[in-house]
PDB file of C-alpha atoms in Angstrom:
ATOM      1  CA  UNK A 276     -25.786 -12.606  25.776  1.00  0.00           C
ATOM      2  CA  UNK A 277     -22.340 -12.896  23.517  1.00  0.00           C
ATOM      3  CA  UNK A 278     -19.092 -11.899  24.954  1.00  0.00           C
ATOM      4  CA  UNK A 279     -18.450  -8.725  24.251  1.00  0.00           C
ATOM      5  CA  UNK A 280     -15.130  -8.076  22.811  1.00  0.00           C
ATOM      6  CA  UNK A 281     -14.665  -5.063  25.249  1.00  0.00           C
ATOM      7  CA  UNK A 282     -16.233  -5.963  28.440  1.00  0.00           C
ATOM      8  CA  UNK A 283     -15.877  -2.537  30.566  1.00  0.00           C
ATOM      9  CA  UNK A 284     -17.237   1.201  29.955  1.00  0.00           C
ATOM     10  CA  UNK A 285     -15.704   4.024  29.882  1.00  0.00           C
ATOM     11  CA  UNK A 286     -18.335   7.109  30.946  1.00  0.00           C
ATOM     12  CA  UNK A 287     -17.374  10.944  30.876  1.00  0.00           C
ATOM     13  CA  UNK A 288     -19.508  13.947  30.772  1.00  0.00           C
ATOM     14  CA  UNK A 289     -19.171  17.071  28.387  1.00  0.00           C
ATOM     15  CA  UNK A 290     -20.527  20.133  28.037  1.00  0.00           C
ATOM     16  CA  UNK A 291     -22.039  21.868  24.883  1.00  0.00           C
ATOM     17  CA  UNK A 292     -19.186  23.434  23.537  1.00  0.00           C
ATOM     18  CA  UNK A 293     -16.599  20.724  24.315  1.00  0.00           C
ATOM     19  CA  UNK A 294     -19.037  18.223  22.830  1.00  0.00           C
ATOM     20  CA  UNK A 295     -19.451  20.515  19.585  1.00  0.00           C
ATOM     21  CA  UNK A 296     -15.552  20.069  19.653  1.00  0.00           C
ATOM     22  CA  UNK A 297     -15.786  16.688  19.519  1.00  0.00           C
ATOM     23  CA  UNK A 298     -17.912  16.497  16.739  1.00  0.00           C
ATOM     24  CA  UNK A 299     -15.889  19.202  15.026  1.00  0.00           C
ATOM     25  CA  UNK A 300     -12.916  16.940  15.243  1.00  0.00           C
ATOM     26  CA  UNK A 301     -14.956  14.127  14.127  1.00  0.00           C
ATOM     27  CA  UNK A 302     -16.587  15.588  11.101  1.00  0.00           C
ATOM     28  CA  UNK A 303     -12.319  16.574  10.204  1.00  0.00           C
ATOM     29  CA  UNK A 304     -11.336  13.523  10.673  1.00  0.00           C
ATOM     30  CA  UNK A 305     -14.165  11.573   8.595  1.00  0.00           C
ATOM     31  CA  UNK A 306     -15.719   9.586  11.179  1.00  0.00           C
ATOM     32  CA  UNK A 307     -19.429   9.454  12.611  1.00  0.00           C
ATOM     33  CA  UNK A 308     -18.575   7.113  15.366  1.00  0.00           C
ATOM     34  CA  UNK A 309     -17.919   8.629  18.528  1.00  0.00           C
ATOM     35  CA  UNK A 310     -17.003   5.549  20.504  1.00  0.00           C
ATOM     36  CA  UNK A 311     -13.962   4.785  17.811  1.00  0.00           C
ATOM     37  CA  UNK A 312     -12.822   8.566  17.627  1.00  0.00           C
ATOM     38  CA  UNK A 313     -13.222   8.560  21.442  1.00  0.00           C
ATOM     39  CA  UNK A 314     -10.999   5.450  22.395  1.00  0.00           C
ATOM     40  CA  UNK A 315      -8.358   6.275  19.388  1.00  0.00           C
ATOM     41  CA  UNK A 316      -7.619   9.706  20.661  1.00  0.00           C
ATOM     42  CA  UNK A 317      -7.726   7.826  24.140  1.00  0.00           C
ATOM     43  CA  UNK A 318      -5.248   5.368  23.240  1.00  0.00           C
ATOM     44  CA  UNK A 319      -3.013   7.084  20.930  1.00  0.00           C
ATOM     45  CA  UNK A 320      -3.498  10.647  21.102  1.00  0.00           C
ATOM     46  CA  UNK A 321      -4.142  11.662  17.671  1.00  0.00           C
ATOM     47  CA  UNK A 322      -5.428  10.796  14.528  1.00  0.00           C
ATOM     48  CA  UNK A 323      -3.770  11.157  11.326  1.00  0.00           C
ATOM     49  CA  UNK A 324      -5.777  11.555   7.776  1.00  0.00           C
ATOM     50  CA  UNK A 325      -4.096  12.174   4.749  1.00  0.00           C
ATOM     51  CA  UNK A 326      -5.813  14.084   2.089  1.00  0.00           C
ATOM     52  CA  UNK A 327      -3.700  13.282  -0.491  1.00  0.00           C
ATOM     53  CA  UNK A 328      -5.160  13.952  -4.221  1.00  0.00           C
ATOM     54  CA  UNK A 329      -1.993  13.154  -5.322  1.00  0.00           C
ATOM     55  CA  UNK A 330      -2.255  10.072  -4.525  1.00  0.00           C
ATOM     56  CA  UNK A 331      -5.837   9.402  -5.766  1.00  0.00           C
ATOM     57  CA  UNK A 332      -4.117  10.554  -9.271  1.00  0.00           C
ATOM     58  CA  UNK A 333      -1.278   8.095  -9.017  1.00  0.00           C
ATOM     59  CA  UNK A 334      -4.354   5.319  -8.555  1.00  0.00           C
ATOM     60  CA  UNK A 335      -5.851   6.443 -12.259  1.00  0.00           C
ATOM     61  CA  UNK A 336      -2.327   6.654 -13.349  1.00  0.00           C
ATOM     62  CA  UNK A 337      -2.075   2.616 -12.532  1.00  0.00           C
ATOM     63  CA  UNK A 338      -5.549   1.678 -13.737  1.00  0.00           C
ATOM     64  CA  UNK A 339      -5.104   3.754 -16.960  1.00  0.00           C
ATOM     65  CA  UNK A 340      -1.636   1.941 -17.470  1.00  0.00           C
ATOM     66  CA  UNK A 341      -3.109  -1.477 -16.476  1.00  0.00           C
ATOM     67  CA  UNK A 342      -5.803  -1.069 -19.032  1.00  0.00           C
ATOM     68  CA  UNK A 343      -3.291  -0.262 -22.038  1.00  0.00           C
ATOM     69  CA  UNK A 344      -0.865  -3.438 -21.069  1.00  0.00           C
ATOM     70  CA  UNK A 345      -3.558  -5.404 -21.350  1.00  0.00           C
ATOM     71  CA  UNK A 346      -4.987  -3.689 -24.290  1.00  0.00           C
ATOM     72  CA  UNK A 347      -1.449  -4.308 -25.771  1.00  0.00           C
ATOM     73  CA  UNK A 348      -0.895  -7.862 -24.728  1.00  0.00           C
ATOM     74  CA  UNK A 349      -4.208  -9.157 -26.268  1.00  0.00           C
ATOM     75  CA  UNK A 350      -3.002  -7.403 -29.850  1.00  0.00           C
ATOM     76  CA  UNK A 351       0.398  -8.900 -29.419  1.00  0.00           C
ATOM     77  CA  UNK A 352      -0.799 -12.510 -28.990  1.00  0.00           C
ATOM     78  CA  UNK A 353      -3.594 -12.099 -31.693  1.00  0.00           C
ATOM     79  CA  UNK A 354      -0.892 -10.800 -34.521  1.00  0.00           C
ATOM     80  CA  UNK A 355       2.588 -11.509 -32.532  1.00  0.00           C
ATOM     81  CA  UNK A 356       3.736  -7.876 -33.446  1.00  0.00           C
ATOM     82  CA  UNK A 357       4.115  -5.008 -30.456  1.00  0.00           C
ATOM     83  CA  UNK A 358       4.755  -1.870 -32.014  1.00  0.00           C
ATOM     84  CA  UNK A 359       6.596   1.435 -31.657  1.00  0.00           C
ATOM     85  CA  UNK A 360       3.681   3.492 -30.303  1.00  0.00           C
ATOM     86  CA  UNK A 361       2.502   1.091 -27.797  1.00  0.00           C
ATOM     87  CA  UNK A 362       5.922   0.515 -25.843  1.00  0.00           C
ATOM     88  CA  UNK A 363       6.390   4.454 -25.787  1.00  0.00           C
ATOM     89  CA  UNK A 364       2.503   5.097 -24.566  1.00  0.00           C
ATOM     90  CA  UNK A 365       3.833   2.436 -21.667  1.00  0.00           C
ATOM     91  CA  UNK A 366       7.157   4.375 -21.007  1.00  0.00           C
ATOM     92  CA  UNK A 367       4.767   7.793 -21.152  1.00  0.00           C
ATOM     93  CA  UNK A 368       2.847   6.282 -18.500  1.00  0.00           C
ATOM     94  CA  UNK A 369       5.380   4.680 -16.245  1.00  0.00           C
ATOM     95  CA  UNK A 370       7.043   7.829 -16.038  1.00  0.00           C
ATOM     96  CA  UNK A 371       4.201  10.124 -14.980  1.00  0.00           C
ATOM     97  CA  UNK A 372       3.502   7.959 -12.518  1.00  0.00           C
ATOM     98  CA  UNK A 373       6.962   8.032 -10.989  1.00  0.00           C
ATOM     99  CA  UNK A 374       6.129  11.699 -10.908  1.00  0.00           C
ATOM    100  CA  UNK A 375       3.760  11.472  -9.291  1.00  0.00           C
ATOM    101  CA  UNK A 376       4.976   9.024  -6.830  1.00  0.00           C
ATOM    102  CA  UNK A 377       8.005  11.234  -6.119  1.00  0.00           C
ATOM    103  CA  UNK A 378       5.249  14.400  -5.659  1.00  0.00           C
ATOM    104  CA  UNK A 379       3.534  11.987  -2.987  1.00  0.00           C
ATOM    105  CA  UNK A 380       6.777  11.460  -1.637  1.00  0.00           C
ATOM    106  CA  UNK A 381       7.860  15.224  -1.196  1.00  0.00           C
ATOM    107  CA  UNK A 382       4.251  15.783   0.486  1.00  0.00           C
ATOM    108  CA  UNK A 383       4.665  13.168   3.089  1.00  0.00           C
ATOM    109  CA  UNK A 384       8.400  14.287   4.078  1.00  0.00           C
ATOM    110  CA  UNK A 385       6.869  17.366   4.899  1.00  0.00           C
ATOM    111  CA  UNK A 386       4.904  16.121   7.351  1.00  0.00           C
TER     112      UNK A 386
END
């Protein structure tokens, strides 16, 4: 048999309701696996998730920002021209997503 990276077991018993708890607490968290939630909260005490939509929005921000750089790069070195309209739809861009960075910011200070 392999070494196992954590040689000794740790064993407690529950009963219903403190083991529907558990899962509750689980199922918040995210997690299905009881042996991670159990040791984390062991170790540390808590576990933190962020829900943070924000966040997910600042991620399309970037993409959709990416995309039109790129977009704008390839038409510069084809005709060696940038235009008007495309370094404002970049300064549009960058801008929301400093507002939305500061927004993420404001959330997390909260905390």
């Amino acid at each position: 048999m392999a070494q196992r990276r954590r040689p000794y077991e740790v064993k407690f018993h529950v009963d219903e309701a403190e083991l529907q708890i558990i899962r509750r607490k689980m199922a918040q968290v995210g997690t299905n696996c009881m042996a991670s939630y159990l040791r984390k909260m062991a170790l540390d005490g808590h576990i933190l998730r962020l829900e943070l939509p924000e966040l997910r929005e600042m991620i399309s921000l970037l993409r959709r920002t990416s995309n039109n750089a790129n977009q704008i790069a390839r038409r510069v070195n084809a005709t060696g021209r940038i235009y008007d309209t495309d370094t404002e739809e970049i300064r549009q861009s960058i801008d929301a997503i400093w507002q939305q960075q500061n927004l993420i910011l404001e959330k997390l200070a909260a905390l």
